[in-house]
Short mmCIF file of N, CA and C in Angstrom, two decimals:
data_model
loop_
_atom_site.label_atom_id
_atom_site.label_comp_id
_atom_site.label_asym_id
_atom_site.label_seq_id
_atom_site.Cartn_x
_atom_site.Cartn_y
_atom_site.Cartn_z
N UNK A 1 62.13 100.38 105.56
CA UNK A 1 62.01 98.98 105.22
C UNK A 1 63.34 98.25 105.39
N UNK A 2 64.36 99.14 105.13
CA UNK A 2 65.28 98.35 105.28
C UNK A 2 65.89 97.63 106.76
N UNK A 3 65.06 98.77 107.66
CA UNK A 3 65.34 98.34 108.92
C UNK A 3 64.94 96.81 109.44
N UNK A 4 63.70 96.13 108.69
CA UNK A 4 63.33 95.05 108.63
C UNK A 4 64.56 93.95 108.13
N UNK A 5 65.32 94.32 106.97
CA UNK A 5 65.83 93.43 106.61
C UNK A 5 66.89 92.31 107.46
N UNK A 6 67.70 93.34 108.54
CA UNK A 6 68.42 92.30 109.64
C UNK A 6 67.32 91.92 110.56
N UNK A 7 66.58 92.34 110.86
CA UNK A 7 65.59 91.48 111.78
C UNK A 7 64.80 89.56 111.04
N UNK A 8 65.05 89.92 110.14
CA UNK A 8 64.34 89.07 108.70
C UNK A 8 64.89 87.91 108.75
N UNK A 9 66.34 88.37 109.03
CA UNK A 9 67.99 87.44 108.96
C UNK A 9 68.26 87.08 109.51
N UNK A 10 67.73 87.46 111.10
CA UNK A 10 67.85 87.05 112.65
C UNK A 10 67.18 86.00 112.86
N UNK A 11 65.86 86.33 112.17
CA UNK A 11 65.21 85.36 112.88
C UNK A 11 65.13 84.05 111.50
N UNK A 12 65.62 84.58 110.42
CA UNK A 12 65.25 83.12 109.55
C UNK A 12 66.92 82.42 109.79
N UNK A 13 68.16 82.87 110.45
CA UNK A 13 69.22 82.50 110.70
C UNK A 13 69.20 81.55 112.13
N UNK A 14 68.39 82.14 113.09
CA UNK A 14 68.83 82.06 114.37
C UNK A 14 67.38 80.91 115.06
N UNK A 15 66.15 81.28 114.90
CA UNK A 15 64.78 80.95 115.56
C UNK A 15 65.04 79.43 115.31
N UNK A 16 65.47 78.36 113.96
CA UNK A 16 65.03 77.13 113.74
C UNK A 16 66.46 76.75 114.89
N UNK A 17 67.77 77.40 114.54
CA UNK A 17 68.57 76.57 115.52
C UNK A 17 68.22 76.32 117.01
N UNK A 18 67.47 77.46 117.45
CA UNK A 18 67.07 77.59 119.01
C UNK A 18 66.25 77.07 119.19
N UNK A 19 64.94 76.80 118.14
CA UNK A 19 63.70 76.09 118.20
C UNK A 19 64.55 74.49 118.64
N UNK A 20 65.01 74.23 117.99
CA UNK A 20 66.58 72.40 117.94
C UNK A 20 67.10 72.47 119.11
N UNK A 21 67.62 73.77 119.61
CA UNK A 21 67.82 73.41 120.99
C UNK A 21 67.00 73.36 121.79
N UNK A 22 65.98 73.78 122.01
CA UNK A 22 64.92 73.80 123.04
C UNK A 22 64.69 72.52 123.08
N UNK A 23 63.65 72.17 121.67
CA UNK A 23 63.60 70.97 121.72
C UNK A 23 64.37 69.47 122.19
N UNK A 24 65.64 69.44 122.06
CA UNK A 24 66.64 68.98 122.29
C UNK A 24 66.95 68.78 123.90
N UNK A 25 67.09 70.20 124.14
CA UNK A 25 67.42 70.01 125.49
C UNK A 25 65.90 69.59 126.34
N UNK A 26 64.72 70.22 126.11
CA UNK A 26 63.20 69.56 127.11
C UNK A 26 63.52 68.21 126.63
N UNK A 27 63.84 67.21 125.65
CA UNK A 27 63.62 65.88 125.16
C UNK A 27 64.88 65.40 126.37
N UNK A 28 66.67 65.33 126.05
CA UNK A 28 67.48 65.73 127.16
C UNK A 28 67.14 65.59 128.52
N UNK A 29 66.16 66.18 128.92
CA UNK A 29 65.92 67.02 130.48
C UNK A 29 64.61 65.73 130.78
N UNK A 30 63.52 65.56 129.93
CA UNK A 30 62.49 64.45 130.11
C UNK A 30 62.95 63.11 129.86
N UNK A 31 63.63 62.32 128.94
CA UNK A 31 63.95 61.32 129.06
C UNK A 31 65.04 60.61 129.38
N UNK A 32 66.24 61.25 129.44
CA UNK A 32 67.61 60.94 128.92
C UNK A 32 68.55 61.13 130.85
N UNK A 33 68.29 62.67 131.24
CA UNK A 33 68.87 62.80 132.49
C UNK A 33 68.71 63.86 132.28
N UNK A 34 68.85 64.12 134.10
CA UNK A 34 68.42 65.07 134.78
C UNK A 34 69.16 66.16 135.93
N UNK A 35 69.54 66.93 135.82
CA UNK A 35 70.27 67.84 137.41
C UNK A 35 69.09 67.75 138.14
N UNK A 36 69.44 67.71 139.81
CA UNK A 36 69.01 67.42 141.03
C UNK A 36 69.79 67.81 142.22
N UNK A 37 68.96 68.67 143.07
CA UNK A 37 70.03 69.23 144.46
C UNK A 37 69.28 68.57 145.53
N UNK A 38 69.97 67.97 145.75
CA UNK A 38 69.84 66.74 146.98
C UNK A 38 68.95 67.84 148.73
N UNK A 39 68.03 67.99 148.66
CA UNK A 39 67.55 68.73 149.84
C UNK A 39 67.73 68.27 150.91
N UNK A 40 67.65 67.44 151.41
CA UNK A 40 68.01 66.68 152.50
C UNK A 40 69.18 66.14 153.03
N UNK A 41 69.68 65.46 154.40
CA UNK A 41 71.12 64.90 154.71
C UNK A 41 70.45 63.48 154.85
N UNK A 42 69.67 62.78 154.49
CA UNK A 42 69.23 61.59 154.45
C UNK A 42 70.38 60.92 153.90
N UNK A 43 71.08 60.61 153.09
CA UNK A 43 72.23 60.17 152.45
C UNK A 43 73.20 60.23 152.96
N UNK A 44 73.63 60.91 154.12
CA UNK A 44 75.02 61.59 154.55
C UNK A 44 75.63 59.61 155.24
N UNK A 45 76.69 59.61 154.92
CA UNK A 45 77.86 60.61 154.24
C UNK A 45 77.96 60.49 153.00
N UNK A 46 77.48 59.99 152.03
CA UNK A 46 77.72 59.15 150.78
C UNK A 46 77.43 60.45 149.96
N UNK A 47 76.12 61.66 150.33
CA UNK A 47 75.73 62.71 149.21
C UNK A 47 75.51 63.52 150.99
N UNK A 48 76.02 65.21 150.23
CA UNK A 48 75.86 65.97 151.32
C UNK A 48 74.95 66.87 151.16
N UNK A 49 74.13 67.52 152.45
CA UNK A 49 72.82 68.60 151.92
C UNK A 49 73.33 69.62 150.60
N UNK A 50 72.29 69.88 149.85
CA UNK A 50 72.76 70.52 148.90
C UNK A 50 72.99 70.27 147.73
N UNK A 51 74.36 69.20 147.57
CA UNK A 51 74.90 68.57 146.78
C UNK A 51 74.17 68.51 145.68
N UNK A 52 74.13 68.57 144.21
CA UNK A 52 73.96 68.52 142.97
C UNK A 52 74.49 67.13 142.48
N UNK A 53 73.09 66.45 142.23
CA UNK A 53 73.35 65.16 141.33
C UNK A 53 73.19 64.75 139.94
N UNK A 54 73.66 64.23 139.14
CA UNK A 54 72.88 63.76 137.68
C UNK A 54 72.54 62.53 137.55
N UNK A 55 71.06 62.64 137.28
CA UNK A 55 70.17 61.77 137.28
C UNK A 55 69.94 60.84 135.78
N UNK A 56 70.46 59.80 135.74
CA UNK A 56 70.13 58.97 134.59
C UNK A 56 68.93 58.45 134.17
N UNK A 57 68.45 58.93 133.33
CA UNK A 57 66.31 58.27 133.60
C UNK A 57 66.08 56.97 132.55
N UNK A 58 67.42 56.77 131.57
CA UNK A 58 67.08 55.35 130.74
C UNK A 58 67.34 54.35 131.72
N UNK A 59 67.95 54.33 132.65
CA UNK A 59 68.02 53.18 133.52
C UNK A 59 66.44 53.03 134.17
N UNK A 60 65.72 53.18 134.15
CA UNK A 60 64.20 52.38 134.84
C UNK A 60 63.98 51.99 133.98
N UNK A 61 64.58 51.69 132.66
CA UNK A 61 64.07 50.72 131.45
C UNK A 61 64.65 49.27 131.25
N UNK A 62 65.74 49.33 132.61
CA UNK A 62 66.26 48.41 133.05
C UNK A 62 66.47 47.82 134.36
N UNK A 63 67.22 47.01 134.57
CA UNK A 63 67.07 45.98 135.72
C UNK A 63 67.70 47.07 136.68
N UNK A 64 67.79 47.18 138.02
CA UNK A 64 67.87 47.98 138.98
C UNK A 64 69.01 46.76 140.11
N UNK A 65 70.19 47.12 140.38
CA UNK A 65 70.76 46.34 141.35
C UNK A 65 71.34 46.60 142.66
N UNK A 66 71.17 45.97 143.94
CA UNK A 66 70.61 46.00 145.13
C UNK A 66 72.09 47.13 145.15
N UNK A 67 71.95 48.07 146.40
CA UNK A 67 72.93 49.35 146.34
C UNK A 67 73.04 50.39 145.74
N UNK A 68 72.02 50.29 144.58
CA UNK A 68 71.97 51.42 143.50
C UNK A 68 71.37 52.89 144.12
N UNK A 69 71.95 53.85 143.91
CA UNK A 69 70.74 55.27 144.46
C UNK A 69 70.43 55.95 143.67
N UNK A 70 68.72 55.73 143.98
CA UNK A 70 67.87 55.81 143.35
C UNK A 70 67.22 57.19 143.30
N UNK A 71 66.50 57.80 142.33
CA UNK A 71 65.31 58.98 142.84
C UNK A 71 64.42 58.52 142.12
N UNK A 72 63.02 58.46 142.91
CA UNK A 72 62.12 58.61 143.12
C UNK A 72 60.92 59.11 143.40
N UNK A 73 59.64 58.90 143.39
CA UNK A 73 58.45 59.37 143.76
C UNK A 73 58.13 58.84 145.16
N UNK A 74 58.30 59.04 146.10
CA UNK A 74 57.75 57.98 147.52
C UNK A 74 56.23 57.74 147.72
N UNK A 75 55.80 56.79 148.53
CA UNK A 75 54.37 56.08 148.41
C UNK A 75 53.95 57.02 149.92
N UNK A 76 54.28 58.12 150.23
CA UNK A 76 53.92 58.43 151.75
C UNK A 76 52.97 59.37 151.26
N UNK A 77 51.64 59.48 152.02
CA UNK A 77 50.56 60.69 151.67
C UNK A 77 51.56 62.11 151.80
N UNK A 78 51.21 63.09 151.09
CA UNK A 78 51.29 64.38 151.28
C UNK A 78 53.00 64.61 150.30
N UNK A 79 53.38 63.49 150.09
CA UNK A 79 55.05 64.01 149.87
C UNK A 79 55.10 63.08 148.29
N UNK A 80 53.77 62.58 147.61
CA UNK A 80 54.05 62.22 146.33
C UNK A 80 54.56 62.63 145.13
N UNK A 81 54.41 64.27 145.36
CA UNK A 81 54.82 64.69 144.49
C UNK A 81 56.57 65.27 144.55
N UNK A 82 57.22 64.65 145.87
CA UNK A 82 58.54 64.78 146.01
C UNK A 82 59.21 64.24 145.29
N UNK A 83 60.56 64.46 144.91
CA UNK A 83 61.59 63.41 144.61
C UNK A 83 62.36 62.88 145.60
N UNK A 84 62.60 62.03 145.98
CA UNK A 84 63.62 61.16 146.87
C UNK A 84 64.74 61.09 146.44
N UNK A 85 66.00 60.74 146.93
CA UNK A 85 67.16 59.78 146.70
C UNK A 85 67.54 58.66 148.14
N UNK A 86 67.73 57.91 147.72
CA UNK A 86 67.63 56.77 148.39
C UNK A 86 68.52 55.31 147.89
N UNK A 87 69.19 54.46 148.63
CA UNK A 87 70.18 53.32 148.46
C UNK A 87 68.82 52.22 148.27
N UNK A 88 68.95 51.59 147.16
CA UNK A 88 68.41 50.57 146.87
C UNK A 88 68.44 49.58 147.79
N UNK A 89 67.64 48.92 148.70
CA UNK A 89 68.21 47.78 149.59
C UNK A 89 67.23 46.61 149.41
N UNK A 90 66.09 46.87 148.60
CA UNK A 90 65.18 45.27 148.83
C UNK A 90 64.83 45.37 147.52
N UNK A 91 64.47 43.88 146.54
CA UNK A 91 64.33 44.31 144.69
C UNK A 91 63.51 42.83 145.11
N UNK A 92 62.62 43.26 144.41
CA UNK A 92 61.34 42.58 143.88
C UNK A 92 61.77 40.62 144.40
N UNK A 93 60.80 40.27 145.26
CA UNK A 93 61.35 38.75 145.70
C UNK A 93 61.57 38.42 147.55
N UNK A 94 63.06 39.62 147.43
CA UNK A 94 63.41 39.93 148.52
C UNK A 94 63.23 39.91 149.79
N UNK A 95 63.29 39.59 151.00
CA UNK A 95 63.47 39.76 152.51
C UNK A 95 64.18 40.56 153.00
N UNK A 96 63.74 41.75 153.64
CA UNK A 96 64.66 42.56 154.47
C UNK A 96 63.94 42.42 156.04
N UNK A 97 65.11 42.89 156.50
CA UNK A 97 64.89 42.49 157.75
C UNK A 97 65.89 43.32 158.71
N UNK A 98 65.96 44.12 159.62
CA UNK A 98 66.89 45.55 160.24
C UNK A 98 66.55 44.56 161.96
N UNK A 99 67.95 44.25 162.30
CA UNK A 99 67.89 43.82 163.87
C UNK A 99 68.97 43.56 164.20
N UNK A 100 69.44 44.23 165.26
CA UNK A 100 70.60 44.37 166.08
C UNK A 100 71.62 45.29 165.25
N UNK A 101 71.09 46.48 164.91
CA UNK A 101 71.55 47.37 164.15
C UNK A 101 71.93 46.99 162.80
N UNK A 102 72.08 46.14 162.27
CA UNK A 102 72.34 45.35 161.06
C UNK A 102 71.53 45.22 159.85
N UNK A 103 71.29 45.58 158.76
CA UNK A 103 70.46 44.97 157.73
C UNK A 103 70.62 43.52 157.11
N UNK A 104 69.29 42.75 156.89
CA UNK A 104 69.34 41.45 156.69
C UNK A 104 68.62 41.13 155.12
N UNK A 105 69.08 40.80 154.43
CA UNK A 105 68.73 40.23 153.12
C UNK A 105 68.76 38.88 152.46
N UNK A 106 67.61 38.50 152.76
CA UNK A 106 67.09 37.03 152.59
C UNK A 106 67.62 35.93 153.30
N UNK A 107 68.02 36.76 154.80
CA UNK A 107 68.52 36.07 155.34
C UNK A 107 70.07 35.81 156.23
N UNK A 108 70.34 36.91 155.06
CA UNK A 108 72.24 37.04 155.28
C UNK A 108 72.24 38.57 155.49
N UNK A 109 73.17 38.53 156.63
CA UNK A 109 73.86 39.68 157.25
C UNK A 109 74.67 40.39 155.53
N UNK A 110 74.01 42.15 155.61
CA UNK A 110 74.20 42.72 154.90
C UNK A 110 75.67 43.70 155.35
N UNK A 111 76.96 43.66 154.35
CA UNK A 111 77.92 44.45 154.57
C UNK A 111 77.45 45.66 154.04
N UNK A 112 77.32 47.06 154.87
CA UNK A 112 77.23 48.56 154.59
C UNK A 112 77.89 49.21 154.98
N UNK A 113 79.57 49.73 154.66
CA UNK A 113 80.19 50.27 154.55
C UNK A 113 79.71 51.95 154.31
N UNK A 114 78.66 52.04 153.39
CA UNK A 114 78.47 53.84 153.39
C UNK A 114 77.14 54.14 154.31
N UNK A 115 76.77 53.34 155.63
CA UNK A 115 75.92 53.86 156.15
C UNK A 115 76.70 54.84 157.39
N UNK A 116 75.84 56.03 157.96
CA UNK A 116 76.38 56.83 158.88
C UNK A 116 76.81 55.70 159.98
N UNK A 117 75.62 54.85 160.66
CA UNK A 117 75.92 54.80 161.78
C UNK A 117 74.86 53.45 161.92
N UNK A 118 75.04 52.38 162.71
CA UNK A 118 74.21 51.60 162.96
C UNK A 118 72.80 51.63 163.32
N UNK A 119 71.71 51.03 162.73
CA UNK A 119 70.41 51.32 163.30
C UNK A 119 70.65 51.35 164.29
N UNK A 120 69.20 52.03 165.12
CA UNK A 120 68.86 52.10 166.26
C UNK A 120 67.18 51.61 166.27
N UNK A 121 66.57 50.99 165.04
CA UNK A 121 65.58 50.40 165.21
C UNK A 121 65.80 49.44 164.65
N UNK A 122 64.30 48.25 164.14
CA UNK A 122 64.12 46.81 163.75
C UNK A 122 62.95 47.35 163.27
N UNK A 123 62.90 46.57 162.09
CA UNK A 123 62.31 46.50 161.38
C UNK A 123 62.23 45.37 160.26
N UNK A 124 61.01 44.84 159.77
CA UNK A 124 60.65 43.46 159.21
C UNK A 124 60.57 41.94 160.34
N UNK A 125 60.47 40.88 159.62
CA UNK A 125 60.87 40.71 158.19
C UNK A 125 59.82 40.85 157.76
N UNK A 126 60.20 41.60 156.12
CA UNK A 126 59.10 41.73 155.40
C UNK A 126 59.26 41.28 153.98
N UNK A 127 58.60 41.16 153.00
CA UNK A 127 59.39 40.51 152.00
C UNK A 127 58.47 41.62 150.52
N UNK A 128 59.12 41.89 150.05
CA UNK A 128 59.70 43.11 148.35
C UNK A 128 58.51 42.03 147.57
N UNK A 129 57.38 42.69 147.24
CA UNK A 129 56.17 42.25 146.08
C UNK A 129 57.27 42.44 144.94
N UNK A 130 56.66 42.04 144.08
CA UNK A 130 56.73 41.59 142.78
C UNK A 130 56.93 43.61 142.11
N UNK A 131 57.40 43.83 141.19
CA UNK A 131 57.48 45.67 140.77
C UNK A 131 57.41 46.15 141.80
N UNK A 132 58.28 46.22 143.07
CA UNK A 132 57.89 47.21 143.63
C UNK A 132 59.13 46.85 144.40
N UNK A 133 59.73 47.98 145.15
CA UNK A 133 61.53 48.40 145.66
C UNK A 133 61.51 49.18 146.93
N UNK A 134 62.37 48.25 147.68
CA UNK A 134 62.18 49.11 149.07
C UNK A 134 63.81 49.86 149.69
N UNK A 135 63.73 50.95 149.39
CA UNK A 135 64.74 52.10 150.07
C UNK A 135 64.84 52.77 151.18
N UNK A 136 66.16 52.66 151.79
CA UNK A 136 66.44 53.42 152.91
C UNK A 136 67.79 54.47 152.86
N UNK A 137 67.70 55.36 153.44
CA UNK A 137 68.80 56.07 153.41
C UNK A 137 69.99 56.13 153.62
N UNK A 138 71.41 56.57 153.44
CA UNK A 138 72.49 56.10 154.49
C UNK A 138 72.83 56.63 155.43
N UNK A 139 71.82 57.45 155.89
CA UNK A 139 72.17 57.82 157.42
C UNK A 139 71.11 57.19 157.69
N UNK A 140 70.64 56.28 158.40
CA UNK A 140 68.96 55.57 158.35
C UNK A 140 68.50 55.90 159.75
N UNK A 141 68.96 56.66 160.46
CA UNK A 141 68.52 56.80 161.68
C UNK A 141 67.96 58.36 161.65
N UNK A 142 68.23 58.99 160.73
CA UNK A 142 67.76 60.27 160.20
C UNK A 142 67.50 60.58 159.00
N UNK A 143 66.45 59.20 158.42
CA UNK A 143 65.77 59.47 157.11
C UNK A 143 64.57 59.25 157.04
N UNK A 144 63.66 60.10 156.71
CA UNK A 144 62.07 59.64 155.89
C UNK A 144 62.35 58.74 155.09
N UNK A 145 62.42 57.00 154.98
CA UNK A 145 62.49 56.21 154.68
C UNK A 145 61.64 54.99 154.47
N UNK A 146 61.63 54.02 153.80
CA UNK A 146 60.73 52.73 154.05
C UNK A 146 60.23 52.14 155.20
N UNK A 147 61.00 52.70 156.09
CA UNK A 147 60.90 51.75 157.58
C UNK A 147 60.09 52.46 157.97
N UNK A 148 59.94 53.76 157.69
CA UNK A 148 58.66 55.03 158.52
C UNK A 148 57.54 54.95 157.99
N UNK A 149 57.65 54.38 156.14
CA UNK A 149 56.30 54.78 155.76
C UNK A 149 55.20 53.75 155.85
N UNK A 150 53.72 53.92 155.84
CA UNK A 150 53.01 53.16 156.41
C UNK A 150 53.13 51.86 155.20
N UNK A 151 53.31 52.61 153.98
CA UNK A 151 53.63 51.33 152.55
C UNK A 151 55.30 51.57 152.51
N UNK A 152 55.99 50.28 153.00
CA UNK A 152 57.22 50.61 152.72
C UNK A 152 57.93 50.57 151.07
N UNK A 153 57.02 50.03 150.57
CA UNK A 153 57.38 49.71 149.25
C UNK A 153 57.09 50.75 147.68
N UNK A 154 58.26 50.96 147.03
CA UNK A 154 57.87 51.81 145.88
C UNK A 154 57.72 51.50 144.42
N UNK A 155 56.74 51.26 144.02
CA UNK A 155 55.82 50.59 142.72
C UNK A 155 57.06 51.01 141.68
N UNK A 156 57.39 50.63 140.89
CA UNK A 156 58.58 50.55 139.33
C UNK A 156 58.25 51.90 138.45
N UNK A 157 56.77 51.96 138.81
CA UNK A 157 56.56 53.12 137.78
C UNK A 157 56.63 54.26 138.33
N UNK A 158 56.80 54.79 139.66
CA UNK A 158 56.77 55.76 141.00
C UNK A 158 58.83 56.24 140.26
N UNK A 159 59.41 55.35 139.79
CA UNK A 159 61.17 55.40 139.55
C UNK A 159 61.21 56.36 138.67
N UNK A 160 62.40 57.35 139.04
CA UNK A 160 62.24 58.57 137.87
C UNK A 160 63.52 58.23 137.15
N UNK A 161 65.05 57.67 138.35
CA UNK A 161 66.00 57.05 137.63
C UNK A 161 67.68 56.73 138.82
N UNK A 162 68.61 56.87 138.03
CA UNK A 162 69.59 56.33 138.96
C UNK A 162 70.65 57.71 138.95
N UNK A 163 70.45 57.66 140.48
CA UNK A 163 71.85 59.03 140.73
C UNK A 163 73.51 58.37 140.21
N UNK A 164 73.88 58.72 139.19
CA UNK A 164 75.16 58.24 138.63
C UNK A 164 76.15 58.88 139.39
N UNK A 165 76.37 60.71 139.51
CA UNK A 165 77.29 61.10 139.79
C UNK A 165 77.19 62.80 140.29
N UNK A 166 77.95 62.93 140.97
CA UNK A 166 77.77 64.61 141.64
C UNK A 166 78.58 65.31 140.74
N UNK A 167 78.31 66.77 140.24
CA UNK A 167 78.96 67.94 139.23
C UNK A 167 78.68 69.14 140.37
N UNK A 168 77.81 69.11 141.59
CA UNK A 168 78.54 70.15 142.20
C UNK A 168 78.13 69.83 143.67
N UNK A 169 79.25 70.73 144.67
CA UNK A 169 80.63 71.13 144.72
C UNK A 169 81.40 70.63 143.80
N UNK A 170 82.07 71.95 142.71
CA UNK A 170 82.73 71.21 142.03
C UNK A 170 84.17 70.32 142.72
N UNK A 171 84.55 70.57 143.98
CA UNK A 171 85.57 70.00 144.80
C UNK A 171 85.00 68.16 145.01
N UNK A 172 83.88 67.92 144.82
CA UNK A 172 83.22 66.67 145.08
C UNK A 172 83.08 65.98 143.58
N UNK A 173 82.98 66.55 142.28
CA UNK A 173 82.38 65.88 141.38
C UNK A 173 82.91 64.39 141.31
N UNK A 174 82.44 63.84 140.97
CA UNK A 174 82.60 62.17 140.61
C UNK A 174 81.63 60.90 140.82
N UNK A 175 81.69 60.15 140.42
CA UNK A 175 80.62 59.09 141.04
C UNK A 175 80.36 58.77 141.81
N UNK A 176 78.60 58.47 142.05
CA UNK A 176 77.94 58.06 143.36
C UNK A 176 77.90 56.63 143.57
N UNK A 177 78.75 55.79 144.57
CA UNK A 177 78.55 54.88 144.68
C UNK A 177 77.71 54.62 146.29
#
């Protein structure tokens, strides 16, 4: 019997703290933020294949601003249940418009400093419904993107949250702008 007694102690010492963390961390992990390894070079150069991001998920409880990178659910058959990351480029209202390698927003020539390389297509004008956000990648000439999919647009509630910052390579950590 006595052999029972440290087992007794273990678990009336140890089970409620771990039960607090579990809990804690699934609550943590579902609402709060998230780790994410970027599968794709859709992003390059800004996030590299591989790369490990942390995902902020209270931000879709808020306003979303044009440049932000995003992850997502995408509106393309067969890949809904993916996550995306993707540069915010069209917010609810909006005109985009891709011609002469350039992106156009409501009109005005868009400065993009973290894209790979200038389009090589056109696309729009089209104009951003009401809840709903249109993303492209920053390499855009080698991304499953808005411009490919047959709905370019992604509904508010499809938003899982905002890529803040990379933790690995730890040689890379810091913010995603």
């Amino acid at each position: 019997m006595t052999g029972l007694l440290p087992i007794k102690k273990f678990l009336k010492e140890w089970v409620p703290s771990l039960l607090v963390a579990v809990v804690v961390s699934f609550t943590f992990n579902t609402y709060v933020a998230q780790g994410m390894r970027v599968p794709t070079g859709s992003m390059l150069p800004t996030i590299q294949l591989q790369d490990q991001i942390m995902v902020e998920k209270l931000v879709r409880f808020t306003d979303f601003q044009f440049g932000d990178i995003v992850v997502f659910y995408p509106p393309l058959p067969g890949h809904e249940e993916e996550r995306y990351v993707k540069r915010l480029i069209g917010l609810p209202g909006d005109t985009i418009e891709i011609k002469d390698g350039s992106l156009y927003r409501n009109g005005e020539k868009v400065d993009e400093p973290y894209i790979r390389e200038k389009m090589t297509y056109t696309f729009g004008p089209l104009k951003v419904p009401e809840d709903k956000y249109f993303f492209l990648g920053d390499n855009r000439n080698d991304s499953l993107d808005a411009h490919l999919w047959p709905t370019p647009f992604v509904d508010k509630s499809k938003i899982i949250g905002k890529a803040m910052f990379r933790y690995y390579p730890l040689t890379e950590i810091g913010p995603l702008k």
